[in-house]
CSV table of N, CA and C in Angstrom, one decimal:
chain,number,residue,atom,x,y,z
A,336,UNK,N,0.8,-1.2,0.0
A,336,UNK,CA,0.0,0.0,0.0
A,336,UNK,C,0.9,1.3,0.0
A,337,UNK,N,1.9,1.3,0.7
A,337,UNK,CA,2.8,2.5,0.8
A,337,UNK,C,3.5,2.7,-0.6
A,338,UNK,N,3.8,1.5,-1.3
A,338,UNK,CA,4.4,1.7,-2.6
A,338,UNK,C,3.6,2.5,-3.6
A,339,UNK,N,2.2,2.3,-3.5
A,339,UNK,CA,1.3,3.0,-4.5
A,339,UNK,C,1.2,4.4,-4.1
A,340,UNK,N,1.6,4.9,-2.9
A,340,UNK,CA,1.5,6.2,-2.5
A,340,UNK,C,2.8,6.9,-2.8
A,341,UNK,N,3.9,6.2,-2.9
A,341,UNK,CA,5.2,6.9,-3.1
A,341,UNK,C,5.3,7.4,-4.6
A,342,UNK,N,4.8,6.7,-5.6
A,342,UNK,CA,4.9,7.1,-6.9
A,342,UNK,C,4.1,8.5,-7.1
A,343,UNK,N,2.9,8.5,-6.7
A,343,UNK,CA,2.1,9.8,-6.9
A,343,UNK,C,2.8,10.9,-6.2
A,344,UNK,N,3.3,10.6,-5.0
A,344,UNK,CA,3.9,11.7,-4.2
A,344,UNK,C,5.2,12.2,-5.0
A,345,UNK,N,6.0,11.3,-5.5
A,345,UNK,CA,7.2,11.6,-6.3
A,345,UNK,C,6.8,12.4,-7.5
A,346,UNK,N,5.8,12.0,-8.2
A,346,UNK,CA,5.2,12.7,-9.4
A,346,UNK,C,4.7,14.1,-9.1
A,347,UNK,N,4.0,14.3,-8.0
A,347,UNK,CA,3.6,15.6,-7.5
A,347,UNK,C,4.8,16.5,-7.2
A,348,UNK,N,5.8,15.9,-6.5
A,348,UNK,CA,6.9,16.7,-6.1
A,348,UNK,C,7.7,17.2,-7.3
A,349,UNK,N,7.9,16.3,-8.3
A,349,UNK,CA,8.5,16.7,-9.5
A,349,UNK,C,7.7,17.8,-10.3
A,350,UNK,N,6.4,17.6,-10.4
A,350,UNK,CA,5.6,18.7,-11.1
A,350,UNK,C,5.7,20.0,-10.3
A,351,UNK,N,5.7,20.0,-9.0
A,351,UNK,CA,5.9,21.2,-8.2
A,351,UNK,C,7.2,21.9,-8.6
A,352,UNK,N,8.2,21.1,-8.8
A,352,UNK,CA,9.5,21.8,-9.0
A,352,UNK,C,9.6,22.3,-10.5
A,353,UNK,N,8.9,21.7,-11.4
A,353,UNK,CA,8.9,22.1,-12.8
A,353,UNK,C,7.9,23.3,-13.1
A,354,UNK,N,7.1,23.7,-12.2
A,354,UNK,CA,6.1,24.7,-12.4
A,354,UNK,C,6.7,26.0,-12.7
A,355,UNK,N,6.2,26.9,-13.6
A,355,UNK,CA,6.9,28.2,-13.9
A,355,UNK,C,6.9,29.0,-12.6
A,356,UNK,N,7.9,29.8,-12.6
A,356,UNK,CA,8.0,30.7,-11.4
A,356,UNK,C,8.7,30.0,-10.3
A,357,UNK,N,9.4,28.8,-10.6
A,357,UNK,CA,10.1,28.2,-9.5
A,357,UNK,C,11.5,28.7,-9.2
A,358,UNK,N,11.7,29.9,-9.9
A,358,UNK,CA,13.0,30.6,-9.6
A,358,UNK,C,14.2,30.3,-10.5
A,359,UNK,N,14.0,29.6,-11.5
A,359,UNK,CA,15.1,29.3,-12.5
A,359,UNK,C,15.1,27.9,-13.0
A,360,UNK,N,16.1,27.6,-13.8
A,360,UNK,CA,16.2,26.3,-14.5
A,360,UNK,C,16.5,25.2,-13.5
A,361,UNK,N,16.1,24.0,-13.9
A,361,UNK,CA,16.4,22.8,-13.1
A,361,UNK,C,17.3,21.9,-14.0
A,362,UNK,N,18.6,21.8,-13.7
A,362,UNK,CA,19.4,20.9,-14.6
A,362,UNK,C,19.4,21.5,-16.0
A,363,UNK,N,19.1,20.5,-17.0
A,363,UNK,CA,19.1,20.9,-18.4
A,363,UNK,C,17.8,21.6,-18.8
A,364,UNK,N,16.8,21.6,-17.9
A,364,UNK,CA,15.4,22.1,-18.3
A,364,UNK,C,15.4,23.6,-18.0
A,365,UNK,N,14.9,24.4,-18.9
A,365,UNK,CA,14.9,25.8,-18.8
A,365,UNK,C,13.8,26.1,-17.8
A,366,UNK,N,13.9,27.3,-17.1
A,366,UNK,CA,13.0,27.8,-16.1
A,366,UNK,C,12.4,29.2,-16.6
A,367,UNK,N,11.8,29.8,-15.6
A,367,UNK,CA,11.2,31.1,-15.9
A,367,UNK,C,12.0,32.3,-15.3
A,368,UNK,N,11.3,33.2,-14.7
A,368,UNK,CA,12.0,34.4,-14.1
A,368,UNK,C,12.9,33.9,-12.9
A,369,UNK,N,14.1,34.4,-12.9
A,369,UNK,CA,15.0,34.2,-11.8
A,369,UNK,C,14.6,34.8,-10.5
A,370,UNK,N,14.7,34.1,-9.4
A,370,UNK,CA,14.5,34.7,-8.1
A,370,UNK,C,15.8,35.0,-7.5
A,371,UNK,N,15.8,36.0,-6.5
A,371,UNK,CA,17.1,36.3,-5.8
A,371,UNK,C,17.2,37.8,-5.6
A,372,UNK,N,18.1,38.2,-4.8
A,372,UNK,CA,18.3,39.6,-4.5
A,372,UNK,C,19.0,40.2,-5.7
A,373,UNK,N,18.4,41.3,-6.2
A,373,UNK,CA,18.9,42.1,-7.3
A,373,UNK,C,20.0,43.0,-6.8
A,374,UNK,N,21.2,43.0,-7.4
A,374,UNK,CA,22.3,43.8,-6.9
A,374,UNK,C,22.9,44.5,-8.2
A,375,UNK,N,23.6,45.7,-7.9
A,375,UNK,CA,24.1,46.4,-9.0
A,375,UNK,C,25.3,45.5,-9.6
A,376,UNK,N,25.5,45.7,-10.8
A,376,UNK,CA,26.7,45.0,-11.5
A,376,UNK,C,28.0,45.5,-11.0
A,377,UNK,N,28.9,44.7,-10.6
A,377,UNK,CA,30.2,45.2,-10.1
A,377,UNK,C,31.1,45.6,-11.3
A,378,UNK,N,32.1,46.4,-11.0
A,378,UNK,CA,33.0,46.8,-12.0
A,378,UNK,C,34.0,45.7,-12.2
A,379,UNK,N,34.2,44.9,-11.3
A,379,UNK,CA,35.2,43.8,-11.5
A,379,UNK,C,34.5,42.5,-11.1
A,380,UNK,N,34.4,41.5,-12.0
A,380,UNK,CA,33.7,40.2,-11.7
A,380,UNK,C,34.6,39.1,-11.2
A,381,UNK,N,35.8,39.5,-10.7
A,381,UNK,CA,36.7,38.5,-10.2
A,381,UNK,C,36.2,37.5,-9.3
A,382,UNK,N,35.2,38.0,-8.4
A,382,UNK,CA,34.6,37.1,-7.4
A,382,UNK,C,33.9,35.9,-8.0
A,383,UNK,N,33.5,36.0,-9.3
A,383,UNK,CA,32.8,34.9,-10.0
A,383,UNK,C,33.7,34.0,-10.7
A,384,UNK,N,35.0,34.2,-10.7
A,384,UNK,CA,35.9,33.3,-11.5
A,384,UNK,C,35.9,31.9,-11.2
A,385,UNK,N,35.6,31.5,-10.0
A,385,UNK,CA,35.5,30.1,-9.6
A,385,UNK,C,34.0,29.5,-9.5
A,386,UNK,N,33.1,30.3,-9.9
A,386,UNK,CA,31.7,29.9,-9.9
A,386,UNK,C,31.6,28.9,-11.0
A,387,UNK,N,31.1,27.7,-10.7
A,387,UNK,CA,30.9,26.7,-11.8
A,387,UNK,C,29.8,26.9,-12.7
A,388,UNK,N,28.7,27.4,-12.2
A,388,UNK,CA,27.5,27.5,-13.0
A,388,UNK,C,26.7,28.7,-12.6
A,389,UNK,N,26.2,29.5,-13.5
A,389,UNK,CA,25.3,30.6,-13.2
A,389,UNK,C,24.0,30.4,-14.1
A,390,UNK,N,23.0,31.2,-13.7
A,390,UNK,CA,21.7,31.1,-14.4
A,390,UNK,C,21.5,32.4,-15.3
A,391,UNK,N,21.2,32.3,-16.5
A,391,UNK,CA,20.9,33.4,-17.4
A,391,UNK,C,19.4,33.5,-17.7
A,392,UNK,N,18.8,34.7,-17.6
A,392,UNK,CA,17.5,34.9,-17.9
A,392,UNK,C,17.4,35.7,-19.1
A,393,UNK,N,16.7,35.4,-20.1
A,393,UNK,CA,16.4,36.2,-21.3
A,393,UNK,C,15.0,36.5,-21.5
A,394,UNK,N,14.6,37.2,-22.4
A,394,UNK,CA,13.3,37.6,-22.8
A,394,UNK,C,12.5,38.2,-21.7
A,395,UNK,N,12.7,39.5,-21.4
A,395,UNK,CA,12.0,40.1,-20.3
A,395,UNK,C,10.5,40.1,-20.4
A,396,UNK,N,9.9,39.9,-21.6
A,396,UNK,CA,8.4,39.9,-21.7
A,396,UNK,C,7.9,38.6,-21.2
A,397,UNK,N,8.6,37.4,-21.6
A,397,UNK,CA,8.2,36.1,-21.1
A,397,UNK,C,9.6,35.4,-20.7
A,398,UNK,N,9.9,35.7,-19.5
A,398,UNK,CA,11.3,35.2,-19.0
A,398,UNK,C,11.5,33.7,-19.2
A,399,UNK,N,12.7,33.4,-19.7
A,399,UNK,CA,13.2,32.1,-19.8
A,399,UNK,C,14.6,32.0,-19.2
A,400,UNK,N,14.9,31.1,-18.4
A,400,UNK,CA,16.2,30.9,-17.8
A,400,UNK,C,16.8,29.6,-18.0
A,401,UNK,N,18.2,29.7,-18.2
A,401,UNK,CA,19.0,28.4,-18.4
A,401,UNK,C,20.3,28.5,-17.6
A,402,UNK,N,20.8,27.3,-17.4
A,402,UNK,CA,22.2,27.3,-16.7
A,402,UNK,C,23.3,27.5,-17.7
A,403,UNK,N,24.2,28.2,-17.4
A,403,UNK,CA,25.4,28.6,-18.2
A,403,UNK,C,26.7,28.6,-17.5
A,404,UNK,N,27.7,28.3,-18.4
A,404,UNK,CA,29.1,28.4,-17.9
A,404,UNK,C,29.5,29.8,-18.0
A,405,UNK,N,30.4,30.3,-17.1
A,405,UNK,CA,30.8,31.7,-17.2
A,405,UNK,C,32.4,31.7,-17.1
A,406,UNK,N,33.0,32.8,-17.6
A,406,UNK,CA,34.4,33.0,-17.4
A,406,UNK,C,34.6,34.4,-17.2
A,407,UNK,N,35.7,34.6,-16.3
A,407,UNK,CA,36.1,36.0,-16.0
A,407,UNK,C,37.5,36.2,-16.7
A,408,UNK,N,37.6,37.3,-17.5
A,408,UNK,CA,38.9,37.6,-18.1
A,408,UNK,C,39.1,39.1,-17.9
A,409,UNK,N,40.2,39.4,-17.2
A,409,UNK,CA,40.6,40.8,-16.9
A,409,UNK,C,39.5,41.5,-16.3
A,410,UNK,N,38.8,40.9,-15.3
A,410,UNK,CA,37.7,41.5,-14.5
A,410,UNK,C,36.4,41.6,-15.2
A,411,UNK,N,36.3,41.2,-16.5
A,411,UNK,CA,35.1,41.3,-17.3
A,411,UNK,C,34.4,39.9,-17.3
A,412,UNK,N,33.1,39.8,-17.5
A,412,UNK,CA,32.3,38.5,-17.4
A,412,UNK,C,31.8,38.1,-18.7
A,413,UNK,N,32.1,36.8,-19.1
A,413,UNK,CA,31.7,36.3,-20.4
A,413,UNK,C,31.0,35.0,-20.3
A,414,UNK,N,30.2,34.7,-21.3
A,414,UNK,CA,29.6,33.3,-21.4
A,414,UNK,C,29.6,33.0,-22.9
A,415,UNK,N,29.4,31.7,-23.2
A,415,UNK,CA,29.4,31.3,-24.6
A,415,UNK,C,28.3,30.4,-24.8
A,416,UNK,N,27.9,30.3,-26.1
A,416,UNK,CA,27.0,29.2,-26.5
A,416,UNK,C,27.8,27.9,-26.3
A,417,UNK,N,27.1,26.8,-26.2
A,417,UNK,CA,27.7,25.5,-25.9
A,417,UNK,C,28.9,25.1,-26.8
A,418,UNK,N,30.0,24.7,-26.2
A,418,UNK,CA,31.1,24.2,-27.1
A,418,UNK,C,31.0,22.7,-27.2
A,419,UNK,N,30.1,22.0,-26.4
A,419,UNK,CA,30.1,20.5,-26.3
A,419,UNK,C,28.8,19.8,-26.6
A,420,UNK,N,27.8,20.4,-26.3
A,420,UNK,CA,26.4,19.7,-26.3
A,420,UNK,C,25.3,20.5,-27.1
A,421,UNK,N,24.4,19.8,-27.5
A,421,UNK,CA,23.2,20.4,-28.2
A,421,UNK,C,23.4,20.8,-29.6
A,422,UNK,N,22.6,21.8,-30.0
A,422,UNK,CA,22.7,22.2,-31.4
A,422,UNK,C,24.0,22.8,-31.8
A,423,UNK,N,24.4,22.5,-33.0
A,423,UNK,CA,25.7,23.0,-33.6
A,423,UNK,C,25.7,24.6,-33.8
A,424,UNK,N,24.6,25.1,-34.2
A,424,UNK,CA,24.5,26.5,-34.4
A,424,UNK,C,23.9,27.2,-33.3
A,425,UNK,N,24.5,28.3,-32.8
A,425,UNK,CA,24.1,29.1,-31.6
A,425,UNK,C,22.6,29.5,-31.8
A,426,UNK,N,22.2,29.9,-33.0
A,426,UNK,CA,20.9,30.5,-33.2
A,426,UNK,C,19.8,29.3,-33.1
A,427,UNK,N,20.2,28.1,-32.9
A,427,UNK,CA,19.2,27.0,-32.6
A,427,UNK,C,19.0,26.9,-31.2
A,428,UNK,N,19.5,27.7,-30.4
A,428,UNK,CA,19.3,27.7,-28.9
A,428,UNK,C,18.4,28.9,-28.6
A,429,UNK,N,17.3,28.7,-27.9
A,429,UNK,CA,16.3,29.7,-27.6
A,429,UNK,C,16.9,30.9,-27.0
A,430,UNK,N,17.8,30.7,-26.0
A,430,UNK,CA,18.4,31.9,-25.2
A,430,UNK,C,19.2,32.7,-26.2
A,431,UNK,N,19.9,32.2,-27.1
A,431,UNK,CA,20.7,32.9,-28.1
A,431,UNK,C,19.7,33.8,-29.0
A,432,UNK,N,18.7,33.2,-29.4
A,432,UNK,CA,17.7,33.9,-30.3
A,432,UNK,C,17.1,35.1,-29.4
A,433,UNK,N,16.8,34.8,-28.1
A,433,UNK,CA,16.2,35.9,-27.3
A,433,UNK,C,17.3,37.0,-27.1
A,434,UNK,N,18.5,36.7,-27.0
A,434,UNK,CA,19.5,37.8,-26.8
A,434,UNK,C,19.7,38.5,-28.1
A,435,UNK,N,19.6,37.9,-29.2
A,435,UNK,CA,19.6,38.6,-30.5
A,435,UNK,C,18.4,39.6,-30.7
A,436,UNK,N,17.3,39.2,-30.1
A,436,UNK,CA,16.1,40.1,-30.2
A,436,UNK,C,16.1,41.2,-29.1
A,437,UNK,N,16.7,40.9,-27.9
A,437,UNK,CA,16.8,41.8,-26.8
A,437,UNK,C,17.9,41.5,-26.0
A,438,UNK,N,18.9,42.4,-26.0
A,438,UNK,CA,20.2,42.1,-25.3
A,438,UNK,C,20.1,42.2,-23.8
A,439,UNK,N,19.0,42.7,-23.2
A,439,UNK,CA,18.8,42.9,-21.8
A,439,UNK,C,18.6,41.5,-21.2
A,440,UNK,N,19.4,41.2,-20.3
A,440,UNK,CA,19.4,39.8,-19.6
A,440,UNK,C,19.5,40.0,-18.1
A,441,UNK,N,19.3,39.0,-17.4
A,441,UNK,CA,19.6,39.0,-15.9
A,441,UNK,C,20.4,37.7,-15.7
A,442,UNK,N,21.4,37.8,-14.8
A,442,UNK,CA,22.3,36.7,-14.5
A,442,UNK,C,22.2,36.5,-12.9
A,443,UNK,N,22.0,35.2,-12.6
A,443,UNK,CA,22.1,34.9,-11.2
A,443,UNK,C,23.4,34.1,-10.8
A,444,UNK,N,24.1,34.7,-9.9
A,444,UNK,CA,25.3,34.1,-9.4
A,444,UNK,C,25.2,33.9,-7.9
A,445,UNK,N,25.2,32.6,-7.4
A,445,UNK,CA,25.2,32.3,-6.0
A,445,UNK,C,24.1,33.2,-5.3
A,446,UNK,N,22.9,33.2,-5.9
A,446,UNK,CA,21.7,33.8,-5.3
A,446,UNK,C,21.5,35.3,-5.5
A,447,UNK,N,22.5,36.0,-6.0
A,447,UNK,CA,22.4,37.4,-6.4
A,447,UNK,C,22.1,37.5,-7.9
A,448,UNK,N,21.1,38.4,-8.3
A,448,UNK,CA,20.7,38.6,-9.6
A,448,UNK,C,21.2,39.9,-10.1
A,449,UNK,N,21.8,39.9,-11.3
A,449,UNK,CA,22.4,41.2,-11.9
A,449,UNK,C,21.6,41.5,-13.2
A,450,UNK,N,21.2,42.7,-13.4
A,450,UNK,CA,20.6,43.1,-14.6
A,450,UNK,C,21.7,43.6,-15.5
A,451,UNK,N,21.8,43.0,-16.6
A,451,UNK,CA,22.9,43.2,-17.5
A,451,UNK,C,22.5,43.3,-19.0
A,452,UNK,N,23.6,43.6,-19.8
A,452,UNK,CA,23.4,43.6,-21.3
A,452,UNK,C,24.4,42.6,-21.8
A,453,UNK,N,23.9,41.7,-22.8
A,453,UNK,CA,24.7,40.7,-23.4
A,453,UNK,C,25.2,41.2,-24.7
A,454,UNK,N,26.5,41.5,-24.8
A,454,UNK,CA,27.0,42.0,-26.1
A,454,UNK,C,27.8,40.9,-26.8
A,455,UNK,N,27.5,40.6,-28.0
A,455,UNK,CA,28.2,39.5,-28.7
A,455,UNK,C,29.6,40.0,-29.0
A,456,UNK,N,30.6,39.2,-28.7
A,456,UNK,CA,32.0,39.5,-28.9
A,456,UNK,C,32.3,39.1,-30.4
A,457,UNK,N,32.8,40.0,-31.2
A,457,UNK,CA,33.1,39.7,-32.6
A,457,UNK,C,34.6,39.6,-33.0
A,458,UNK,N,35.4,40.2,-32.1
A,458,UNK,CA,36.8,40.2,-32.3
A,458,UNK,C,37.4,38.8,-32.1
A,459,UNK,N,38.0,38.2,-33.2
A,459,UNK,CA,38.4,36.8,-33.2
A,459,UNK,C,39.4,36.5,-32.1
A,460,UNK,N,40.4,37.5,-31.7
A,460,UNK,CA,41.3,37.3,-30.7
A,460,UNK,C,40.6,37.2,-29.3
A,461,UNK,N,39.7,38.1,-29.1
A,461,UNK,CA,39.0,38.1,-27.8
A,461,UNK,C,38.1,36.8,-27.6
A,462,UNK,N,37.5,36.4,-28.7
A,462,UNK,CA,36.7,35.2,-28.7
A,462,UNK,C,37.7,34.0,-28.3
A,463,UNK,N,38.8,33.9,-29.0
A,463,UNK,CA,39.7,32.9,-28.8
A,463,UNK,C,40.2,32.9,-27.3
A,464,UNK,N,40.5,34.1,-26.8
A,464,UNK,CA,40.9,34.2,-25.4
A,464,UNK,C,39.8,33.7,-24.4
A,465,UNK,N,38.6,34.1,-24.7
A,465,UNK,CA,37.5,33.7,-23.7
A,465,UNK,C,37.3,32.2,-23.8
A,466,UNK,N,37.3,31.7,-25.1
A,466,UNK,CA,37.1,30.2,-25.2
A,466,UNK,C,38.2,29.5,-24.5
A,467,UNK,N,39.5,29.9,-24.6
A,467,UNK,CA,40.6,29.3,-23.9
A,467,UNK,C,40.3,29.4,-22.3
A,468,UNK,N,39.9,30.5,-21.9
A,468,UNK,CA,39.5,30.6,-20.4
A,468,UNK,C,38.5,29.6,-20.0
A,469,UNK,N,37.5,29.5,-20.8
A,469,UNK,CA,36.4,28.5,-20.5
A,469,UNK,C,36.9,27.1,-20.6
A,470,UNK,N,37.7,26.8,-21.6
A,470,UNK,CA,38.2,25.4,-21.8
A,470,UNK,C,39.1,25.1,-20.5
A,471,UNK,N,39.9,26.0,-20.1
A,471,UNK,CA,40.8,25.7,-18.9
A,471,UNK,C,39.9,25.6,-17.6
A,472,UNK,N,39.0,26.5,-17.4
A,472,UNK,CA,38.2,26.5,-16.2
A,472,UNK,C,37.4,25.2,-16.1
A,473,UNK,N,36.8,24.7,-17.2
A,473,UNK,CA,35.9,23.6,-17.1
A,473,UNK,C,36.7,22.3,-17.7
A,474,UNK,N,38.0,22.4,-17.7
A,474,UNK,CA,38.9,21.3,-18.0
A,474,UNK,C,38.5,20.5,-19.2
A,475,UNK,N,38.2,21.2,-20.3
A,475,UNK,CA,37.9,20.6,-21.5
A,475,UNK,C,39.2,20.4,-22.3
A,476,UNK,N,39.3,19.2,-23.0
A,476,UNK,CA,40.4,19.0,-23.9
A,476,UNK,C,39.9,18.9,-25.3
A,477,UNK,N,40.8,18.8,-26.2
A,477,UNK,CA,40.4,18.8,-27.6
A,477,UNK,C,39.4,17.8,-28.0
A,478,UNK,N,39.4,16.6,-27.3
A,478,UNK,CA,38.4,15.6,-27.6
A,478,UNK,C,37.0,15.9,-27.1
A,479,UNK,N,36.9,16.8,-26.2
A,479,UNK,CA,35.6,17.3,-25.6
A,479,UNK,C,34.9,18.2,-26.5
A,480,UNK,N,35.6,19.0,-27.3
A,480,UNK,CA,35.1,20.1,-28.1
A,480,UNK,C,34.7,19.6,-29.5
A,481,UNK,N,33.5,19.9,-30.0
A,481,UNK,CA,33.1,19.5,-31.3
A,481,UNK,C,33.6,20.6,-32.3
A,482,UNK,N,34.5,20.1,-33.2
A,482,UNK,CA,35.1,21.0,-34.1
A,482,UNK,C,34.2,21.7,-35.1
A,483,UNK,N,33.0,21.0,-35.3
A,483,UNK,CA,32.1,21.5,-36.3
A,483,UNK,C,31.1,22.4,-35.7
A,484,UNK,N,31.2,22.7,-34.4
A,484,UNK,CA,30.2,23.6,-33.7
A,484,UNK,C,30.6,25.1,-33.8
A,485,UNK,N,29.7,25.8,-34.1
A,485,UNK,CA,29.8,27.3,-34.1
A,485,UNK,C,29.6,27.8,-32.7
A,486,UNK,N,30.6,28.5,-32.1
A,486,UNK,CA,30.4,29.0,-30.7
A,486,UNK,C,30.5,30.5,-30.7
A,487,UNK,N,29.4,31.1,-30.1
A,487,UNK,CA,29.4,32.6,-29.9
A,487,UNK,C,29.8,32.9,-28.5
A,488,UNK,N,30.5,34.0,-28.3
A,488,UNK,CA,30.8,34.4,-27.0
A,488,UNK,C,30.1,35.8,-26.7
A,489,UNK,N,29.6,35.9,-25.6
A,489,UNK,CA,29.0,37.2,-25.1
A,489,UNK,C,29.7,37.8,-23.9
A,490,UNK,N,29.9,39.1,-23.9
A,490,UNK,CA,30.3,39.8,-22.7
A,490,UNK,C,29.1,40.3,-22.0
A,491,UNK,N,29.0,40.2,-20.7
A,491,UNK,CA,28.0,40.7,-19.9
A,491,UNK,C,28.4,42.0,-19.2
A,492,UNK,N,27.6,43.0,-19.5
A,492,UNK,CA,28.0,44.4,-19.0
A,492,UNK,C,26.8,44.9,-18.2
A,493,UNK,N,27.1,45.9,-17.4
A,493,UNK,CA,26.1,46.7,-16.7
A,493,UNK,C,25.2,47.4,-17.8
A,494,UNK,N,23.9,47.4,-17.4
A,494,UNK,CA,23.0,48.2,-18.3
A,494,UNK,C,23.2,49.7,-18.2
């Protein structure tokens, strides 16, 4: 009898977690509006250099949030479209299309939410430097990285 009760309880618990407004993404599943204390963007993001994962919110009209990898280079904050998983073209990712339509984003790092602007980096040398920083931070080797994948890099700046 208890076994029959456990499955519905587990299902209800999972559904409660996946409801919109739960404060962000859950693993690989996107979420809605990020919850957390809104703080002003710092002039130096060095404190975030060792943060493994942050949450990016796009589309202010209908917020969508995803987990992202971040890198800090010379005090500036960057993220990239995936170098290893998912669609090969950045524009096949919903969050990238959202940023193309509206560069205003929010980023949550360890409970603090920052209102930022995502600017695509177009300078090849800067893109290469940020990719190298991400590859080092996340311990990616050449075998981990898909050579056929197009990767876009974004700098996150104060609005």
